Tab-separated table of C-alpha atoms in Angstrom:
chain	number	residue	atom	x	y	z
J	227	MET	CA	-0.723	-0.120	0.666
J	228	SER	CA	1.044	3.176	-1.087
J	229	ASP	CA	1.669	6.419	2.051
J	230	GLU	CA	-0.117	8.390	0.263
J	231	HIS	CA	-2.783	5.518	0.118
J	232	SER	CA	-2.025	6.292	3.585
J	233	LEU	CA	-2.710	9.672	4.109
J	234	GLN	CA	-5.795	8.945	2.544
J	235	ARG	CA	-6.688	6.406	4.783
J	236	ALA	CA	-5.626	6.279	8.664
J	237	GLY	CA	-8.170	6.479	11.183
J	238	PHE	CA	-12.237	5.788	10.988
J	239	LEU	CA	-14.821	5.615	8.585
J	240	VAL	CA	-18.512	6.387	9.600
J	241	LYS	CA	-19.989	4.904	6.858
J	242	GLN	CA	-24.001	3.491	7.114
J	243	GLY	CA	-24.160	0.568	8.493
J	244	THR	CA	-20.350	-0.048	9.301
J	245	VAL	CA	-17.163	1.868	11.496
J	246	GLU	CA	-14.135	0.900	9.751
J	247	LEU	CA	-11.306	1.648	12.044
J	248	LEU	CA	-7.844	1.734	9.459
J	249	ALA	CA	-4.555	2.159	11.813
J	250	ALA	CA	-2.343	4.950	10.262
J	251	SER	CA	0.056	2.489	7.804
J	252	GLY	CA	-3.157	1.220	6.662
J	253	ARG	CA	-2.101	-1.902	7.273
J	254	TYR	CA	-4.848	-2.849	9.990
J	255	LYS	CA	-7.840	-2.332	9.375
J	256	ARG	CA	-11.228	-3.420	12.373
J	257	ILE	CA	-14.311	-2.792	11.267
J	258	ILE	CA	-17.402	-2.959	13.520
J	259	ARG	CA	-20.865	-3.893	11.716
J	260	GLY	CA	-24.365	-1.375	12.594
J	261	ASN	CA	-27.375	0.003	12.219
J	262	LEU	CA	-27.070	4.007	13.058
J	263	ASP	CA	-30.165	4.268	13.128
J	264	ARG	CA	-30.356	1.755	16.462
J	265	GLU	CA	-30.836	3.528	19.671
J	266	THR	CA	-28.745	0.853	20.264
J	267	PHE	CA	-24.800	1.510	18.333
J	268	MET	CA	-25.864	4.701	18.228
J	269	ASN	CA	-25.369	4.078	22.355
J	270	GLN	CA	-21.753	2.197	21.484
J	271	THR	CA	-19.939	4.554	19.588
J	272	SER	CA	-21.111	7.511	22.790
J	273	ILE	CA	-22.921	10.082	21.874
J	274	TRP	CA	-22.365	13.368	22.860
J	275	LYS	CA	-24.859	15.716	24.352
J	276	LYS	CA	-23.092	18.069	25.892
J	277	HIS	CA	-19.502	20.407	25.059
J	278	ILE	CA	-16.790	18.778	25.893
J	279	ILE	CA	-13.441	21.291	25.741
J	280	GLY	CA	-10.123	19.688	24.250
J	281	PRO	CA	-10.113	16.162	23.677
J	282	ILE	CA	-13.183	14.021	23.554
J	283	PRO	CA	-11.819	10.619	25.269
J	284	THR	CA	-14.429	8.490	23.273
J	285	VAL	CA	-12.624	9.863	19.517
J	286	PRO	CA	-9.220	9.317	19.073
J	287	THR	CA	-7.498	11.740	16.719
J	288	GLY	CA	-7.831	10.140	12.713
J	289	PHE	CA	-11.641	9.754	13.882
J	290	ARG	CA	-13.499	10.095	10.196
J	291	THR	CA	-16.900	10.500	8.933
J	292	GLU	CA	-18.448	11.060	5.457
J	293	ASN	CA	-20.379	14.518	7.107
J	294	LYS	CA	-20.634	17.350	9.130
J	295	LYS	CA	-24.313	15.714	11.236
J	296	GLN	CA	-21.651	12.971	11.844
J	297	LEU	CA	-18.670	14.730	14.323
J	298	ALA	CA	-22.144	16.870	15.061
J	299	SER	CA	-22.844	12.643	16.958
J	300	VAL	CA	-20.287	12.195	18.759
J	301	GLY	CA	-20.038	15.127	19.957
J	302	VAL	CA	-16.246	16.434	17.691
J	303	HIS	CA	-17.764	19.090	15.845
J	304	ARG	CA	-21.523	19.608	17.490
J	305	ALA	CA	-22.126	22.858	15.176
J	306	ILE	CA	-24.105	21.065	11.427
J	307	GLN	CA	-23.729	24.364	9.720
J	308	ALA	CA	-20.250	25.917	10.723
J	309	GLY	CA	-17.261	25.964	10.414
J	310	ILE	CA	-16.802	27.488	14.283
J	311	ASP	CA	-18.502	25.665	18.026
J	312	GLY	CA	-18.457	27.601	20.720
J	313	SER	CA	-20.253	29.203	23.091
J	314	VAL	CA	-20.987	32.443	24.286
J	315	ASP	CA	-22.060	31.710	28.113
J	316	LEU	CA	-18.610	29.614	27.992
J	317	GLN	CA	-16.713	32.564	26.139
J	318	LYS	CA	-15.063	29.888	23.890
J	319	VAL	CA	-14.808	27.947	21.433
J	320	PHE	CA	-14.849	24.674	21.382
J	321	SER	CA	-13.754	23.129	17.716
J	322	ILE	CA	-14.049	24.510	14.267
J	323	VAL	CA	-13.822	22.974	10.865
J	324	MET	CA	-10.783	23.388	8.098
J	325	SER	CA	-13.279	22.570	5.056
J	326	GLY	CA	-11.475	25.128	2.195
J	327	GLU	CA	-14.250	27.552	2.471
J	328	TYR	CA	-12.230	29.929	2.005
J	329	GLY	CA	-9.593	30.705	0.302
J	330	GLU	CA	-7.715	32.746	3.212
J	331	ASP	CA	-7.355	29.282	4.572
J	332	GLU	CA	-3.936	28.605	4.726
J	333	ASP	CA	-2.741	24.156	5.956
J	334	ARG	CA	1.676	23.266	6.861
J	335	GLY	CA	-0.069	20.007	9.127
J	336	ASP	CA	1.037	21.362	12.991
J	337	GLU	CA	-0.396	24.873	12.682
J	338	VAL	CA	-3.062	26.296	10.525
J	339	VAL	CA	-3.892	29.919	9.197
J	340	TYR	CA	-7.653	30.304	9.960
J	341	THR	CA	-9.374	32.697	8.619
J	342	GLY	CA	-13.191	33.750	10.944
J	343	SER	CA	-16.777	34.235	9.982
J	344	GLY	CA	-19.324	36.888	7.907
J	345	GLY	CA	-18.364	39.255	5.633
J	346	ARG	CA	-20.720	37.192	3.322
J	347	ASP	CA	-23.597	37.065	0.880
J	348	ALA	CA	-26.399	34.801	0.882
J	349	SER	CA	-24.253	33.185	-2.294
J	350	GLY	CA	-21.355	32.769	-0.358
J	351	GLN	CA	-19.284	35.527	-2.037
J	352	GLN	CA	-17.451	38.150	0.519
J	353	THR	CA	-18.731	40.815	-0.592
J	354	PHE	CA	-18.496	42.750	3.476
J	355	ASP	CA	-15.673	42.515	6.236
J	356	GLN	CA	-15.871	40.595	8.569
J	357	THR	CA	-16.469	41.536	12.078
J	358	LEU	CA	-14.254	41.010	15.485
J	359	ASP	CA	-17.517	39.760	17.543
J	360	ARG	CA	-20.365	36.330	18.072
J	361	ARG	CA	-18.183	33.469	16.655
J	362	ASN	CA	-14.830	34.984	16.494
J	363	MET	CA	-14.558	37.218	18.755
J	364	LEU	CA	-15.067	34.681	20.698
J	365	LEU	CA	-12.046	32.295	19.179
J	366	ALA	CA	-10.093	34.919	19.570
J	367	LYS	CA	-10.678	35.186	23.368
J	368	CYS	CA	-9.054	31.044	23.238
J	369	CYS	CA	-5.398	32.810	22.167
J	370	ALA	CA	-3.586	33.289	26.049
J	371	ALA	CA	-3.462	37.066	25.139
J	372	ASP	CA	-5.191	40.866	25.533
J	373	VAL	CA	-8.027	41.266	23.466
J	374	ASN	CA	-7.044	43.354	20.888
J	375	SER	CA	-10.289	44.164	18.542
J	376	ILE	CA	-8.054	46.853	16.138
J	377	ASP	CA	-4.827	44.635	15.685
J	378	GLY	CA	-5.103	41.543	16.235
J	379	ALA	CA	-2.457	39.924	18.735
J	380	ASP	CA	-0.070	37.584	20.100
J	381	ALA	CA	0.673	35.505	22.115
J	382	GLY	CA	3.946	35.017	21.286
J	383	GLU	CA	5.784	31.836	23.592
J	384	ASN	CA	2.836	30.847	25.516
J	385	TRP	CA	0.655	30.331	23.337
J	386	ARG	CA	-0.171	26.578	24.532
J	387	GLN	CA	-1.316	28.246	28.007
J	388	GLY	CA	-4.700	29.174	25.808
J	389	VAL	CA	-7.805	27.049	24.878
J	390	PRO	CA	-8.006	23.664	23.782
J	391	ILE	CA	-9.492	23.628	20.934
J	392	ARG	CA	-10.919	20.192	18.575
J	393	VAL	CA	-9.222	20.464	14.808
J	394	ILE	CA	-11.520	18.552	12.841
J	395	ARG	CA	-10.096	18.428	8.423
J	396	GLY	CA	-12.538	18.267	5.067
J	397	ALA	CA	-11.304	16.530	1.762
J	398	GLY	CA	-12.433	20.348	0.898
J	399	VAL	CA	-9.117	21.469	2.309
J	400	ALA	CA	-7.341	20.527	-1.388
J	401	ARG	CA	-9.750	22.715	-3.165
J	402	HIS	CA	-7.628	25.324	-1.711
J	403	ASP	CA	-3.790	24.314	0.029
J	404	ASP	CA	-1.848	21.641	0.015
J	405	ALA	CA	-2.867	17.996	-0.285
J	406	SER	CA	-0.767	16.503	1.848
J	407	TYR	CA	-2.998	17.072	5.116
J	408	CYS	CA	-6.224	16.616	4.475
J	409	PRO	CA	-8.701	13.598	3.951
J	410	ALA	CA	-10.018	11.894	0.916
J	411	GLU	CA	-12.832	12.023	1.512
J	412	GLY	CA	-15.666	13.741	4.685
J	413	TYR	CA	-13.898	14.897	7.764
J	414	ARG	CA	-11.083	13.677	10.266
J	415	TYR	CA	-10.517	14.970	13.263
J	416	ASP	CA	-6.721	15.795	13.856
J	417	GLY	CA	-6.353	16.682	17.170
J	418	VAL	CA	-5.889	19.790	19.174
J	419	TYR	CA	-4.876	23.430	18.186
J	420	LYS	CA	-4.165	26.378	20.771
J	421	VAL	CA	-4.448	29.734	19.338
J	422	GLN	CA	-1.384	32.465	19.768
J	423	GLN	CA	-1.738	35.065	17.180
J	424	TYR	CA	-5.273	37.136	15.744
J	425	TRP	CA	-4.956	39.718	13.334
J	426	PRO	CA	-6.886	41.393	9.975
J	427	SER	CA	-5.805	41.219	6.634
J	428	GLN	CA	-7.567	42.425	3.704
J	429	GLY	CA	-8.116	38.897	1.711
J	430	TYR	CA	-8.978	38.411	-1.909
J	431	SER	CA	-12.115	39.775	-1.870
J	432	GLY	CA	-10.038	42.814	-1.084
J	433	HIS	CA	-12.562	42.572	2.262
J	434	ARG	CA	-10.815	42.034	5.457
J	435	VAL	CA	-10.903	38.626	6.752
J	436	TRP	CA	-9.803	37.793	10.454
J	437	ARG	CA	-7.279	35.545	10.460
J	438	PHE	CA	-5.979	33.221	12.922
J	439	ILE	CA	-2.795	31.338	13.601
J	440	LEU	CA	-3.435	27.728	15.512
J	441	LYS	CA	-0.579	25.419	16.588
J	442	ARG	CA	-1.092	21.856	17.057
J	443	ASP	CA	-0.617	21.236	20.820
J	444	ASP	CA	-1.627	17.129	20.710
J	445	ARG	CA	0.498	14.362	22.464
J	446	SER	CA	-1.200	11.384	20.139
J	447	PRO	CA	0.433	11.547	16.554
J	448	ALA	CA	-1.016	13.788	13.919
J	449	PRO	CA	-3.179	10.674	11.626
J	450	TYR	CA	-1.507	12.640	8.689
J	451	SER	CA	2.022	10.620	9.589
J	452	THR	CA	2.100	7.073	9.153
J	453	ASP	CA	3.562	6.722	12.042
J	454	ASP	CA	2.587	3.089	13.881
J	455	LYS	CA	2.199	4.907	16.707
J	456	TYR	CA	-0.851	5.752	16.043
J	457	THR	CA	-2.361	3.645	18.463
J	458	THR	CA	-6.623	4.031	18.780
J	459	GLU	CA	-6.210	2.985	22.327
J	460	CYS	CA	-10.001	5.429	22.978
J	461	MET	CA	-12.366	3.377	21.030
J	462	LEU	CA	-15.587	4.248	20.211
J	463	TYR	CA	-17.743	1.814	21.371
């Protein structure tokens, strides 16, 4: 099996009637069969009905699904539509999805540049400036630096003191960026990252966007690596 194929197939893949467990190298595979519509099987996959900050104990790095509804069902990313899932009450972001929606995104593996939300019309075109409010403000508050809604902020060497955020990559990342780090299909949970820096910038459309640098801070090996140190100690069943 080629390294390219291993990169694309690492982790978990949820299908209509099965959950496939795949080692990062691609050499090991386990299939769990069940009806995802049945409550008993849903209980086996540990459905979370509340927000969890940081890693979810029963969802290992490398977990993959076909769509966002399946991500929400296990609590990895509970927002079905939005790319940022957070809570105004807790003033925190729990997870983000990189899916290639914004051309300004940059994927460098253990470091990503993520574009904030907003500024788009009903057709999905960027037609006005983004502002540092709502979900963007929640993401800024996850950075271990004082909030600055004008120039942004940089936590510097203290970035690990920020809030742990689950990062999910979608296959759509390949539309604008290097496909080396994203799954070939669906969505994949790639571990915990933290916001190091954020700032306003002129986007490709000419309108302002807010950009966030997140760095990986997770003890589990990255699923875009073919290293067999990737383990499955935290199971879904």
